[in-house]
PDB file of C-alpha atoms in Angstrom:
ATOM      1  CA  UNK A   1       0.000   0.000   0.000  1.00 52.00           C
ATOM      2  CA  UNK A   2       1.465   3.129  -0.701  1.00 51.00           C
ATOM      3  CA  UNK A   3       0.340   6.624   0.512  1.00 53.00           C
ATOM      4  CA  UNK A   4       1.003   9.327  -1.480  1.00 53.00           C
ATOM      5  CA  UNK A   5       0.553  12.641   0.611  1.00 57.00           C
ATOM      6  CA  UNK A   6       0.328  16.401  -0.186  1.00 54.00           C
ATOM      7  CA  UNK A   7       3.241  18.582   1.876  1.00 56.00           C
ATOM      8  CA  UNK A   8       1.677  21.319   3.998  1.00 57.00           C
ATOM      9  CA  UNK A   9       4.460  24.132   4.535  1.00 54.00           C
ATOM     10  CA  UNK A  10       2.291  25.529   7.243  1.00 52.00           C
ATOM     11  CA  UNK A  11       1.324  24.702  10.719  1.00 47.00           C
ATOM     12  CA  UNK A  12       3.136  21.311  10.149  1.00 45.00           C
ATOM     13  CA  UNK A  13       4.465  19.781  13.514  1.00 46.00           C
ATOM     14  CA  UNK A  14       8.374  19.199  14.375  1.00 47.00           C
ATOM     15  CA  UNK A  15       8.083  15.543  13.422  1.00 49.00           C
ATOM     16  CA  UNK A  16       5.821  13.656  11.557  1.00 51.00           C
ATOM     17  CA  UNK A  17       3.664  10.476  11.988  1.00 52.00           C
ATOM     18  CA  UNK A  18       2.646   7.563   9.727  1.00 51.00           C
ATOM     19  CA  UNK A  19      -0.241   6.076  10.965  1.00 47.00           C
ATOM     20  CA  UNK A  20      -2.798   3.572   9.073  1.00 44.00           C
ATOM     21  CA  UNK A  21      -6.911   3.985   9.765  1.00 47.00           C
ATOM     22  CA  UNK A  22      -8.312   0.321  10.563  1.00 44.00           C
ATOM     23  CA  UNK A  23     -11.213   0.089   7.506  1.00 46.00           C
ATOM     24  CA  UNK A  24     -14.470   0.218   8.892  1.00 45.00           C
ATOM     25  CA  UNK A  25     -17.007  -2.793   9.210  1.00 40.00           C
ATOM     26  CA  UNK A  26     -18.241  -2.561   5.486  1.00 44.00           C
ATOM     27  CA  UNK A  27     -14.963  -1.934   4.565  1.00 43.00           C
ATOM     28  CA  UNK A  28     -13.276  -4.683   6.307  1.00 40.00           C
ATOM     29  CA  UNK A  29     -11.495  -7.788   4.030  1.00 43.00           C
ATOM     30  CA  UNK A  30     -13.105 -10.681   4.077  1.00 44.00           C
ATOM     31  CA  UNK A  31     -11.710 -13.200   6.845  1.00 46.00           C
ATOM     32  CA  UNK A  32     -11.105 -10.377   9.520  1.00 47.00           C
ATOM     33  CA  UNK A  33     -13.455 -11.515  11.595  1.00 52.00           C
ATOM     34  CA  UNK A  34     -14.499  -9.594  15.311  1.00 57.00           C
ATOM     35  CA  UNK A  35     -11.934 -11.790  17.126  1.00 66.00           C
ATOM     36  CA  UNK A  36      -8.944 -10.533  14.673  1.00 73.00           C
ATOM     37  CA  UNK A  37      -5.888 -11.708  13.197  1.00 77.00           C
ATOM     38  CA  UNK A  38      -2.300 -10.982  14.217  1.00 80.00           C
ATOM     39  CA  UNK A  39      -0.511  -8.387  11.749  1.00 80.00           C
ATOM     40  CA  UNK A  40       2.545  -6.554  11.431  1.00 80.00           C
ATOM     41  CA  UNK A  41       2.914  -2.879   9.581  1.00 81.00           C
ATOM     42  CA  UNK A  42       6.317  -1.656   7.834  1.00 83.00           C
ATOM     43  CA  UNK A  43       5.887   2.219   7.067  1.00 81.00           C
ATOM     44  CA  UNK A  44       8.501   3.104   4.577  1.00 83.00           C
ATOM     45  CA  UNK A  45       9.580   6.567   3.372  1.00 82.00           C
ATOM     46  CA  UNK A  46       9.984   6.432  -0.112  1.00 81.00           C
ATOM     47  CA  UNK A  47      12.434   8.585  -1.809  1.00 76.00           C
ATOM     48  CA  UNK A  48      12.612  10.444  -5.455  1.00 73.00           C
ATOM     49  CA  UNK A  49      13.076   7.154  -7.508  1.00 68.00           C
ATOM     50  CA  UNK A  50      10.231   5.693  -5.237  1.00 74.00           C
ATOM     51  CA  UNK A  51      12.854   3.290  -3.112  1.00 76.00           C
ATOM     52  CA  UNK A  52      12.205   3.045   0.608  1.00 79.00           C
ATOM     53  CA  UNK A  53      14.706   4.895   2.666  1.00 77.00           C
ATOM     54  CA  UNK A  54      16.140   2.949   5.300  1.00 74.00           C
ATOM     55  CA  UNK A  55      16.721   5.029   8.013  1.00 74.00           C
ATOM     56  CA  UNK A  56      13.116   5.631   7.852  1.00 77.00           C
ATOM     57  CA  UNK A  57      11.333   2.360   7.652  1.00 80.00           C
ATOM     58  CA  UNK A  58       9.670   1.763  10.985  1.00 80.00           C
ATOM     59  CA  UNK A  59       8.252  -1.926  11.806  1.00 79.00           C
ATOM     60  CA  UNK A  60       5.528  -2.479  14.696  1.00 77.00           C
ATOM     61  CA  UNK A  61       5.446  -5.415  16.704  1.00 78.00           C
ATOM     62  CA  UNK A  62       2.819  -8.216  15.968  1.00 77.00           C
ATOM     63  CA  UNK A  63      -0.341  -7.009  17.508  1.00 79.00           C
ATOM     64  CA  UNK A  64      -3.940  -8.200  17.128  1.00 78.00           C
ATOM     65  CA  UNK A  65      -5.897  -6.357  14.361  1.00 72.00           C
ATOM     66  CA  UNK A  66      -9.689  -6.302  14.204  1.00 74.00           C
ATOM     67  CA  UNK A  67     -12.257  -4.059  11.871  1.00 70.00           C
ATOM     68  CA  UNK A  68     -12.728  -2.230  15.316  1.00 71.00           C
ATOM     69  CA  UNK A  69      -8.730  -1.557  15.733  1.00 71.00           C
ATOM     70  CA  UNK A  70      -8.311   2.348  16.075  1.00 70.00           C
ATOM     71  CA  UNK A  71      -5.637   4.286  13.590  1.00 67.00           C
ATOM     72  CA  UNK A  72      -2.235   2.206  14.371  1.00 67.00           C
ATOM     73  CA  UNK A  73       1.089   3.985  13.266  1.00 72.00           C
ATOM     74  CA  UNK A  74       4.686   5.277  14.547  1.00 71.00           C
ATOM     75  CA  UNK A  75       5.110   8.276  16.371  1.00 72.00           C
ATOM     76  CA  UNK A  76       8.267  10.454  15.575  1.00 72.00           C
ATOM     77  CA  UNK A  77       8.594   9.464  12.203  1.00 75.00           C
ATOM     78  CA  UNK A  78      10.570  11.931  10.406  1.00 79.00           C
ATOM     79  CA  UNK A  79      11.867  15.183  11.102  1.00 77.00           C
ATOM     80  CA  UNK A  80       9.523  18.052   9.029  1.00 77.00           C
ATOM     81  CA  UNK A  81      12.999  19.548   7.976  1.00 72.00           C
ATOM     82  CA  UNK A  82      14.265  16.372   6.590  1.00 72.00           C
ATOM     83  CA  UNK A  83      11.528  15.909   5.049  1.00 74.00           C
ATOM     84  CA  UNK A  84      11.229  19.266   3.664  1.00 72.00           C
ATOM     85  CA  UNK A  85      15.188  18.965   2.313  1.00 69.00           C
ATOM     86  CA  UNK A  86      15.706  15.786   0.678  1.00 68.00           C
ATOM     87  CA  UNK A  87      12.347  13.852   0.400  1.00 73.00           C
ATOM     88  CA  UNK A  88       9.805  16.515  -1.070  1.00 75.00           C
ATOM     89  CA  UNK A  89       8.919  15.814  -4.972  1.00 73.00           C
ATOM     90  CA  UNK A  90       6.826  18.265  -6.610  1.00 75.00           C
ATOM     91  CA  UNK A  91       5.775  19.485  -2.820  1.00 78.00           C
ATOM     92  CA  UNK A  92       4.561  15.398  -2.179  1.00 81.00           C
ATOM     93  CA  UNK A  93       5.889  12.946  -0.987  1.00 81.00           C
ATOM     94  CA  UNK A  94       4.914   8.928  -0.381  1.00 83.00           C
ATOM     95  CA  UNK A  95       5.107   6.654   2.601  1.00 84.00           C
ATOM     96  CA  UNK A  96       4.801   2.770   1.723  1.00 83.00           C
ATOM     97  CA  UNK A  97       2.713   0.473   4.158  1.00 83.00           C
ATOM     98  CA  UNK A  98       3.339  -3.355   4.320  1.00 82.00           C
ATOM     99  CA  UNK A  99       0.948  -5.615   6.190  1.00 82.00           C
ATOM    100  CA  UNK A 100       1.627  -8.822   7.358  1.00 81.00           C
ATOM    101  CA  UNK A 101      -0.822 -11.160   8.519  1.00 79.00           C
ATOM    102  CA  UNK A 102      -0.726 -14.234  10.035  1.00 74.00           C
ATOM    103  CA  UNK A 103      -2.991 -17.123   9.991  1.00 68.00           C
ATOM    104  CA  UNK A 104      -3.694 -20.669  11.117  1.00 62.00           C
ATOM    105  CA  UNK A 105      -1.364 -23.093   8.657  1.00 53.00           C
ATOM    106  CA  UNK A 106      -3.926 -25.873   7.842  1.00 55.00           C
ATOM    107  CA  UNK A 107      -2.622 -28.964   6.598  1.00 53.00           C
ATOM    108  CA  UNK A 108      -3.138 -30.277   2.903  1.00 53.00           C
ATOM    109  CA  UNK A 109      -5.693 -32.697   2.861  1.00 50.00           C
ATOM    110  CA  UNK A 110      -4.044 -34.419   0.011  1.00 53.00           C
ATOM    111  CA  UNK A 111      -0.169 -34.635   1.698  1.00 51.00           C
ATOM    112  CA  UNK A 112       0.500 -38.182   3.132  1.00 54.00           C
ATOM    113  CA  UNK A 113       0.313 -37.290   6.810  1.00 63.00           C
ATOM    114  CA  UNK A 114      -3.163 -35.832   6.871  1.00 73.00           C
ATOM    115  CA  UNK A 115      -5.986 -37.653   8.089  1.00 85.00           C
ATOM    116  CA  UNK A 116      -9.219 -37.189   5.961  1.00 81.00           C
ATOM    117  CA  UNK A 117     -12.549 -37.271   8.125  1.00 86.00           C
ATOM    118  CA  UNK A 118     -15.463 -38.309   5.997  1.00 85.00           C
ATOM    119  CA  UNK A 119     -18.965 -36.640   6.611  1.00 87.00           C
ATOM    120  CA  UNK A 120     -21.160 -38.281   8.968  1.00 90.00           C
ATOM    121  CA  UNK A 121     -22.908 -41.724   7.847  1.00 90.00           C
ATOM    122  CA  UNK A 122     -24.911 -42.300  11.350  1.00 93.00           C
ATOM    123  CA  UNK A 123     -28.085 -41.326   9.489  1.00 91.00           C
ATOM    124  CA  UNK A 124     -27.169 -44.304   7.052  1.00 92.00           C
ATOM    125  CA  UNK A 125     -26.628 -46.957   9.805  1.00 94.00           C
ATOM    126  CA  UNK A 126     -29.919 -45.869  11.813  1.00 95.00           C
ATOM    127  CA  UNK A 127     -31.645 -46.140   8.528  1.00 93.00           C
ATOM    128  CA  UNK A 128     -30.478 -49.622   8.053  1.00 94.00           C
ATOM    129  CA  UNK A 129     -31.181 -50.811  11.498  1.00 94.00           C
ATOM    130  CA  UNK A 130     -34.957 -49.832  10.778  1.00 94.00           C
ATOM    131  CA  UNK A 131     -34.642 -51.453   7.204  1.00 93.00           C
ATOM    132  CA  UNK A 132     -33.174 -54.483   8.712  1.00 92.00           C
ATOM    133  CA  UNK A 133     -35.656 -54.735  12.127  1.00 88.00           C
ATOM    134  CA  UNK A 134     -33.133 -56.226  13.976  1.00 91.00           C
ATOM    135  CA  UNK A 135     -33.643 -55.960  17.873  1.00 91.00           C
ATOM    136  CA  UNK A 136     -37.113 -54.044  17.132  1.00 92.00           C
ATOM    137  CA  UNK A 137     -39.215 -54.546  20.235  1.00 91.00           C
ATOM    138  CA  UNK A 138     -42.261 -52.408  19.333  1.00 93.00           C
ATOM    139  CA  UNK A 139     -44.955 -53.373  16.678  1.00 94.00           C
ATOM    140  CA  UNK A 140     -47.303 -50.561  15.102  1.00 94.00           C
ATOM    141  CA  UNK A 141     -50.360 -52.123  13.637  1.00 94.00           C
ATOM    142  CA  UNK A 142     -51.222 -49.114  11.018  1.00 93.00           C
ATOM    143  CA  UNK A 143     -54.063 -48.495   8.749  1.00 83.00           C
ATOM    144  CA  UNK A 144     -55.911 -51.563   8.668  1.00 78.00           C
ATOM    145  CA  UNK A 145     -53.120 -53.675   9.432  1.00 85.00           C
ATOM    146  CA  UNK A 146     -49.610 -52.983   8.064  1.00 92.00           C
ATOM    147  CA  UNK A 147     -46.990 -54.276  10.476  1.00 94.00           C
ATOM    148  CA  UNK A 148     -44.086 -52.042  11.888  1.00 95.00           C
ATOM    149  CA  UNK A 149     -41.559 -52.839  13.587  1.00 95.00           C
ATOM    150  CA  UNK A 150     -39.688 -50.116  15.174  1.00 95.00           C
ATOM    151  CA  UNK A 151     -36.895 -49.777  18.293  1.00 96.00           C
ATOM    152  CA  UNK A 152     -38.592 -48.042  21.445  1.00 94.00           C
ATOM    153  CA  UNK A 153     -35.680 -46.418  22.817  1.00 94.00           C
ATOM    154  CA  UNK A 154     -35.010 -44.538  19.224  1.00 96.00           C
ATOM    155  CA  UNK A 155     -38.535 -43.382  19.748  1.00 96.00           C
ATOM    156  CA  UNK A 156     -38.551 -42.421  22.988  1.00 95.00           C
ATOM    157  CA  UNK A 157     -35.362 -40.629  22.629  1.00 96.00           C
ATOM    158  CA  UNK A 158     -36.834 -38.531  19.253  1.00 96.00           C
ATOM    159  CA  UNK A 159     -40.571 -38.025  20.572  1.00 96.00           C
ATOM    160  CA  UNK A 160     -41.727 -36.957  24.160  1.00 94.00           C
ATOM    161  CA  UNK A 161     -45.240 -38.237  23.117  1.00 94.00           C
ATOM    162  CA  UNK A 162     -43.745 -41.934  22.595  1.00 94.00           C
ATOM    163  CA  UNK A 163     -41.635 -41.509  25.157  1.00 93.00           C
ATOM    164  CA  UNK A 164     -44.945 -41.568  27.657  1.00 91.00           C
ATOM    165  CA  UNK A 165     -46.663 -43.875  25.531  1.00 90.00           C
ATOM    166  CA  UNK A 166     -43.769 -46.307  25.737  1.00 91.00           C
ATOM    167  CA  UNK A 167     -42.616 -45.746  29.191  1.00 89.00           C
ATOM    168  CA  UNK A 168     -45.036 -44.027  30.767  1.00 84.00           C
ATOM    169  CA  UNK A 169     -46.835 -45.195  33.841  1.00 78.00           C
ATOM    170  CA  UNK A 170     -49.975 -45.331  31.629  1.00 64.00           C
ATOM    171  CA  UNK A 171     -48.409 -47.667  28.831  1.00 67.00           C
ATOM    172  CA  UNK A 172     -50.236 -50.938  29.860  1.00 58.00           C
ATOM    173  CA  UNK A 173     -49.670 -54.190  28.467  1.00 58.00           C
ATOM    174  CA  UNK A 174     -50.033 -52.689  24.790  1.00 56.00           C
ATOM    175  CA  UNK A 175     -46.674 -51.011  25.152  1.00 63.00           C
ATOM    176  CA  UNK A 176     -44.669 -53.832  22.767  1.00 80.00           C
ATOM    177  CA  UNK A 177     -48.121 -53.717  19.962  1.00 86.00           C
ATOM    178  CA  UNK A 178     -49.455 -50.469  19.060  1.00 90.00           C
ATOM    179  CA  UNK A 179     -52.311 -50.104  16.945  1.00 91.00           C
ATOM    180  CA  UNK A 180     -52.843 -47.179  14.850  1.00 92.00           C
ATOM    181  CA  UNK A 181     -56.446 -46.635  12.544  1.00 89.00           C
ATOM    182  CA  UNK A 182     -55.975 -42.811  11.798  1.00 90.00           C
ATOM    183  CA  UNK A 183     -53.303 -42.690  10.114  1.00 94.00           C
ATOM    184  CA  UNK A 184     -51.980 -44.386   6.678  1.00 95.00           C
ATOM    185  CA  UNK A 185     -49.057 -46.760   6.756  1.00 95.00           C
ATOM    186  CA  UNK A 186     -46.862 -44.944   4.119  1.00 95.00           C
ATOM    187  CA  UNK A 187     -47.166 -41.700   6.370  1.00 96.00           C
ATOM    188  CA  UNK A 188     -46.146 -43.338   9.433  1.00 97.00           C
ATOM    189  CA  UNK A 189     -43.287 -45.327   7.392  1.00 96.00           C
ATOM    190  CA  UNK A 190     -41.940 -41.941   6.584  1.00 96.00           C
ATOM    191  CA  UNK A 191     -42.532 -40.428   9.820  1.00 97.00           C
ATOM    192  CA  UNK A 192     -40.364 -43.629  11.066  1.00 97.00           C
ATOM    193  CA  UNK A 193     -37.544 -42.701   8.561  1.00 97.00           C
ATOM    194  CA  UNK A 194     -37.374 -39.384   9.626  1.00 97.00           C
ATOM    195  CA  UNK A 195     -37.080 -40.053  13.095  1.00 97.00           C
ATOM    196  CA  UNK A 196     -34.410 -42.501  12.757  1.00 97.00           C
ATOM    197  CA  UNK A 197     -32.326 -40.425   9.996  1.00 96.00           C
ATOM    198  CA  UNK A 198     -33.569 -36.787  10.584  1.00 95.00           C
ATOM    199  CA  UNK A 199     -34.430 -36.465   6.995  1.00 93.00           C
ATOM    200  CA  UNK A 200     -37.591 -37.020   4.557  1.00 92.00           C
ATOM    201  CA  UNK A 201     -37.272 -39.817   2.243  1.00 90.00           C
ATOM    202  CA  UNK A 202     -37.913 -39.384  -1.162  1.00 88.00           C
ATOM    203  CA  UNK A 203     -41.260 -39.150  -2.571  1.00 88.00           C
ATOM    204  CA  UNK A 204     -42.611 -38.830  -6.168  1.00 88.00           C
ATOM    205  CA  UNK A 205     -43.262 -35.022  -7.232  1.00 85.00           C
ATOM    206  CA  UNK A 206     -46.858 -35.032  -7.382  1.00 88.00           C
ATOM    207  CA  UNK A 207     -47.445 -36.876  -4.094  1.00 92.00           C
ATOM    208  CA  UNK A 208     -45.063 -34.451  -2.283  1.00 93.00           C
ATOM    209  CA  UNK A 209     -47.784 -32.331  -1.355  1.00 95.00           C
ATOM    210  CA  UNK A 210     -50.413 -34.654  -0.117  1.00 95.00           C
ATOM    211  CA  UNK A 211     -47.148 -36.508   2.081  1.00 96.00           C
ATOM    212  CA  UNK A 212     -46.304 -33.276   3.847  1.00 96.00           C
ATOM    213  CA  UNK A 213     -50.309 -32.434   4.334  1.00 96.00           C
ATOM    214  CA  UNK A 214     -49.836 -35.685   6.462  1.00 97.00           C
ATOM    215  CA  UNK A 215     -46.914 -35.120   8.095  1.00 97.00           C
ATOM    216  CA  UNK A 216     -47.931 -32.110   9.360  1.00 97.00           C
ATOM    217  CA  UNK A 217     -50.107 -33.894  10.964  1.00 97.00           C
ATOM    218  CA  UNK A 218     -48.181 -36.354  12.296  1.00 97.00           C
ATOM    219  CA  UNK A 219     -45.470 -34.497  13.331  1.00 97.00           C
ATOM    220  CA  UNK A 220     -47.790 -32.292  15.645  1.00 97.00           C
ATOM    221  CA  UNK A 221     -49.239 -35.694  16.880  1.00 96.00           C
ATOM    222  CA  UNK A 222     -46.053 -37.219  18.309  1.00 97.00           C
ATOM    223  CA  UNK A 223     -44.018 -33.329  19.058  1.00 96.00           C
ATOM    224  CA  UNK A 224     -41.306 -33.817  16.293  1.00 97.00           C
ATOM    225  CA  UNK A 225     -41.119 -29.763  16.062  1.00 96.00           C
ATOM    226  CA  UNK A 226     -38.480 -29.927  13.307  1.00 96.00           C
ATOM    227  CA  UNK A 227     -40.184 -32.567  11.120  1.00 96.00           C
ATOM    228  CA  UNK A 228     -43.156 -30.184  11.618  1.00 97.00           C
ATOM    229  CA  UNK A 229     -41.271 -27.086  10.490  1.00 96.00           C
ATOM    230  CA  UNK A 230     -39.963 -28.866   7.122  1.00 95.00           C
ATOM    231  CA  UNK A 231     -43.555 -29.663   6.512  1.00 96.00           C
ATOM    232  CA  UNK A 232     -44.787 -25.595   6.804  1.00 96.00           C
ATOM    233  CA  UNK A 233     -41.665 -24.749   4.325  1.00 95.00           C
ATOM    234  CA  UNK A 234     -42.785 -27.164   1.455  1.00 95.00           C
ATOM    235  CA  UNK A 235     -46.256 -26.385   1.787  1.00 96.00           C
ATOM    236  CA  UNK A 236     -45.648 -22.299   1.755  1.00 95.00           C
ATOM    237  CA  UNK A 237     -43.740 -23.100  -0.809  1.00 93.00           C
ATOM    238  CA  UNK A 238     -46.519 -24.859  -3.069  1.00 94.00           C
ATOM    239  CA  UNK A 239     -49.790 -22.740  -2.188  1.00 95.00           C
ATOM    240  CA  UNK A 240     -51.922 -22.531  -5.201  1.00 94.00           C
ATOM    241  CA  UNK A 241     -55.730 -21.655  -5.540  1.00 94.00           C
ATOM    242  CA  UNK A 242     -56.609 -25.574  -5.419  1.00 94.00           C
ATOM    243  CA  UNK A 243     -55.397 -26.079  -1.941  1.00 94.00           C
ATOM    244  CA  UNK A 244     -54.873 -22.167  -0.168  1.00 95.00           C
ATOM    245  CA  UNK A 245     -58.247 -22.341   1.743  1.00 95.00           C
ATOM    246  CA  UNK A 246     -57.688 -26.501   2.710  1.00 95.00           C
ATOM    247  CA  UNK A 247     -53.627 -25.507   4.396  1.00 96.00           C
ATOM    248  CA  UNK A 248     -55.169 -22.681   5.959  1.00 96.00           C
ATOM    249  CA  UNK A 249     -57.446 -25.062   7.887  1.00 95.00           C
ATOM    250  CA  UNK A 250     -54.437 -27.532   8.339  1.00 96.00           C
ATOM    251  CA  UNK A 251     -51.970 -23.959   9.739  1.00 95.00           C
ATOM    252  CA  UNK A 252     -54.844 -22.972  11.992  1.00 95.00           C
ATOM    253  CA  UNK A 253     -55.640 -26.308  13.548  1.00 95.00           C
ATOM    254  CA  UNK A 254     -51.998 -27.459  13.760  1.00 96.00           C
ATOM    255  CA  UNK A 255     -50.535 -23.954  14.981  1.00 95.00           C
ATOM    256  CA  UNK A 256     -48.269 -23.114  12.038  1.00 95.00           C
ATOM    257  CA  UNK A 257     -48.107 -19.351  12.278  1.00 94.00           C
ATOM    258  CA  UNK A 258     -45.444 -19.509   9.237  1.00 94.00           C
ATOM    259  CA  UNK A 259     -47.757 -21.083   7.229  1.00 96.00           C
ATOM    260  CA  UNK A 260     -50.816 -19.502   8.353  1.00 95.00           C
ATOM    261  CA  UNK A 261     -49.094 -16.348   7.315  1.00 94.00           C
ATOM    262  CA  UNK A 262     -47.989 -17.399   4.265  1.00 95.00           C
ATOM    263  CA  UNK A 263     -51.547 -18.129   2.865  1.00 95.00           C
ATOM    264  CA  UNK A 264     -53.072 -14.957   3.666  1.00 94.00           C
ATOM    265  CA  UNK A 265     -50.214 -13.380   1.825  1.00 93.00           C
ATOM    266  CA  UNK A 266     -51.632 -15.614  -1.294  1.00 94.00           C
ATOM    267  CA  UNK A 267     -55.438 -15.031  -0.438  1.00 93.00           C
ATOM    268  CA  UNK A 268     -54.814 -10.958  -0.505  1.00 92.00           C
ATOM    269  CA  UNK A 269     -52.744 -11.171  -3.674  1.00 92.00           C
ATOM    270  CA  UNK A 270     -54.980  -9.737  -6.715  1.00 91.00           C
ATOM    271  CA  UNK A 271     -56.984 -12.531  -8.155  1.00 92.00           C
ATOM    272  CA  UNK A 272     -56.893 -15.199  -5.977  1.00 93.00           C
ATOM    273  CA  UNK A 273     -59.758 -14.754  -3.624  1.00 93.00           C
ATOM    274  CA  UNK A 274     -62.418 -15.496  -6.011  1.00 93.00           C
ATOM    275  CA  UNK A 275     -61.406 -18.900  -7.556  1.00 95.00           C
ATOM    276  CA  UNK A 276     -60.346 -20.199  -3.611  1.00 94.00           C
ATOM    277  CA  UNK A 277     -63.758 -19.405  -2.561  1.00 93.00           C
ATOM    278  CA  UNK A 278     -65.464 -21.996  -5.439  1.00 93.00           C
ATOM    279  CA  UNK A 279     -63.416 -24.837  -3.601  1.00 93.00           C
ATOM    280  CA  UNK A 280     -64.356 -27.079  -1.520  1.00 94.00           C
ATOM    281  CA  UNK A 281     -61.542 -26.016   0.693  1.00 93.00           C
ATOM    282  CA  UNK A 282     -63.002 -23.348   1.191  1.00 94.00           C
ATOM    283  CA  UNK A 283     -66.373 -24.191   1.839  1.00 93.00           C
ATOM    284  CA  UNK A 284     -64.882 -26.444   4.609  1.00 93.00           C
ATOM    285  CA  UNK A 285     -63.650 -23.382   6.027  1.00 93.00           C
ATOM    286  CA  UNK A 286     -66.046 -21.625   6.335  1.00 92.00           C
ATOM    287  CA  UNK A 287     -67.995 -24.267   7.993  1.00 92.00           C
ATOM    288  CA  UNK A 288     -65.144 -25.695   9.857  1.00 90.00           C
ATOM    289  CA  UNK A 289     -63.236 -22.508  10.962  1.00 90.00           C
ATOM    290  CA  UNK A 290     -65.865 -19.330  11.305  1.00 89.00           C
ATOM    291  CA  UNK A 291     -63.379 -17.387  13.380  1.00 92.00           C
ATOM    292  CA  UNK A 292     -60.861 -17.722  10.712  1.00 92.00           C
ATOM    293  CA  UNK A 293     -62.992 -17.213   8.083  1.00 90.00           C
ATOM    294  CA  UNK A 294     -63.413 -13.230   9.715  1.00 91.00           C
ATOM    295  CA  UNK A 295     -60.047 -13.441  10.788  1.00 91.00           C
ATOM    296  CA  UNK A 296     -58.966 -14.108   6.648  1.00 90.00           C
ATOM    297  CA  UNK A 297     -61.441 -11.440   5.668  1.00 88.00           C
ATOM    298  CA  UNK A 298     -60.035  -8.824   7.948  1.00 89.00           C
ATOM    299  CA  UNK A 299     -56.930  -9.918   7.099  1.00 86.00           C
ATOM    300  CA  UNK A 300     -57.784  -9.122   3.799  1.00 85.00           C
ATOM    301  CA  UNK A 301     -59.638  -5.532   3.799  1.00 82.00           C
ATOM    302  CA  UNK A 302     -56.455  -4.395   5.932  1.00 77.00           C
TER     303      UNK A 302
END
């Protein structure tokens, strides 16, 4: 960095300083963080043929530097009438300013004495221990008779609801055969595979909506709060005029303020009002939900 500077033949001090201003936030380089990096400044004078002098190249010690640091420089620099004799250039003159930083040396992942960590494959071996059933000491007998099998510790550790329903002082003799009528076996399947691998598994395009209408569901059932959340996202991410009235009923009656939100955002948009109140989501509303029904419409005239 070099500073070229203007010489002032007035009120000019005895001595001068070079000092460097710390950039401000916005200004900051990326990688100086709040916590800071260790750096060391070189101010050189430079002379006619733009060489730094020696005698007045002045190096700092290695301090800590943050985008908060205030103006860091050397005090009694150069005296105003050496200056003014032998390093003045068409009444200028330029300091240099080197920065040195110093950082954390990470090894090379590819040299021979590094040790590679892979990502995390847990998810994969809790997947295959439900796959495989092995050691599964709780049956779920679920819509109409599909079989389960499922581990009741994994459950009880994922789910406060099966927790109490498993080990609770209310779980009976039916703790090690559960049956299940309201609910259909591929939702609960997948509501299995996400408690086990904390992900969704993979579902055709145009069932993806229906699954996470269900999952909603299910996920408020049994307290899974994050399965829950991914559910909101991909339906505010799909309203449309067929179903905006239906997953306002499902935010209202399962608490999803997100999504709740995000279909009165689509019901107040121009044009979408009228077709959403020919459905028969709607008309379930409005028999279902009164109290939303004038909550959408204020909604609305605001």
């Amino acid at each position: 960095m070099r500073l070229h500077c203007k010489h002032d033949s007035g009120d000019t001090p005895a001595s001068a300083r070079a000092s460097y201003q710390a950039p401000s936030a916005s200004e900051a380089t990326a990688g100086v963080s709040e916590d800071g990096v260790k750096a060391q400044f070189i101010f050189s004078l430079l002379d006619n043929v733009g060489k730094p002098v020696s005698c007045y190249t002045s190096t700092s010690e290695m301090i800590m530097f943050t985008s908060k640091s205030p103006a860091l420089g050397v005090n009694q620099f150069i005296q105003r009438k050496n200056l003014e004799s032998f390093y003045l250039k068409d009444d200028s003159f330029s300091i240099r300013c080197d920065v040195t930083v110093v950082k954390k040396i990470r090894a090379d992942a590819t040299s021979l004495d590094s040790v590679t960590i892979p990502p995390s494959d847990l998810h994969l071996h809790l997947r295959d221990l439900l796959e495989s059933k092995n050691g599964g000491d709780v049956t779920f007998e679920v819509g109409g008779g599909q079989l389960l099998d499922a581990h009741r510790y994994m459950l009880a550790a994922r789910s406060s609801v099966f927790k109490a329903e498993l080990f609770g002082p209310m779980k009976g003799d039916t703790a090690s055969r559960i049956r299940i009528d309201d609910m259909e076996a591929r939702v609960f399947q997948s509501m299995l595979h996400f408690i086990y691998t904390d992900s969704l598994p993979e579902v055709e395009d145009s069932d993806k909506i229906v699954m996470a209408q269900h999952l909603l569901v299910a996920a408020d059932r049994y307290n899974l709060v994050r399965l829950k959340l991914i559910c909101e996202d991909v339906l505010s991410s799909n309203i449309d005029k067929s179903i905006a009235a239906s997953t306002l009923v499902l935010a209202e009656q399962h608490g999803c303020l997100g999504l709740k939100k995000a279909c009165f955002k689509f019901l107040k948009a121009p044009g979408n009002l009228t077709p959403v109140m020919a459905t028969d989501g709607f008309l379930h509303l409005t028999r279902s939900c009164p109290t939303l029904l004038q909550e959408l419409l204020a909604n609305i005239a605001s």
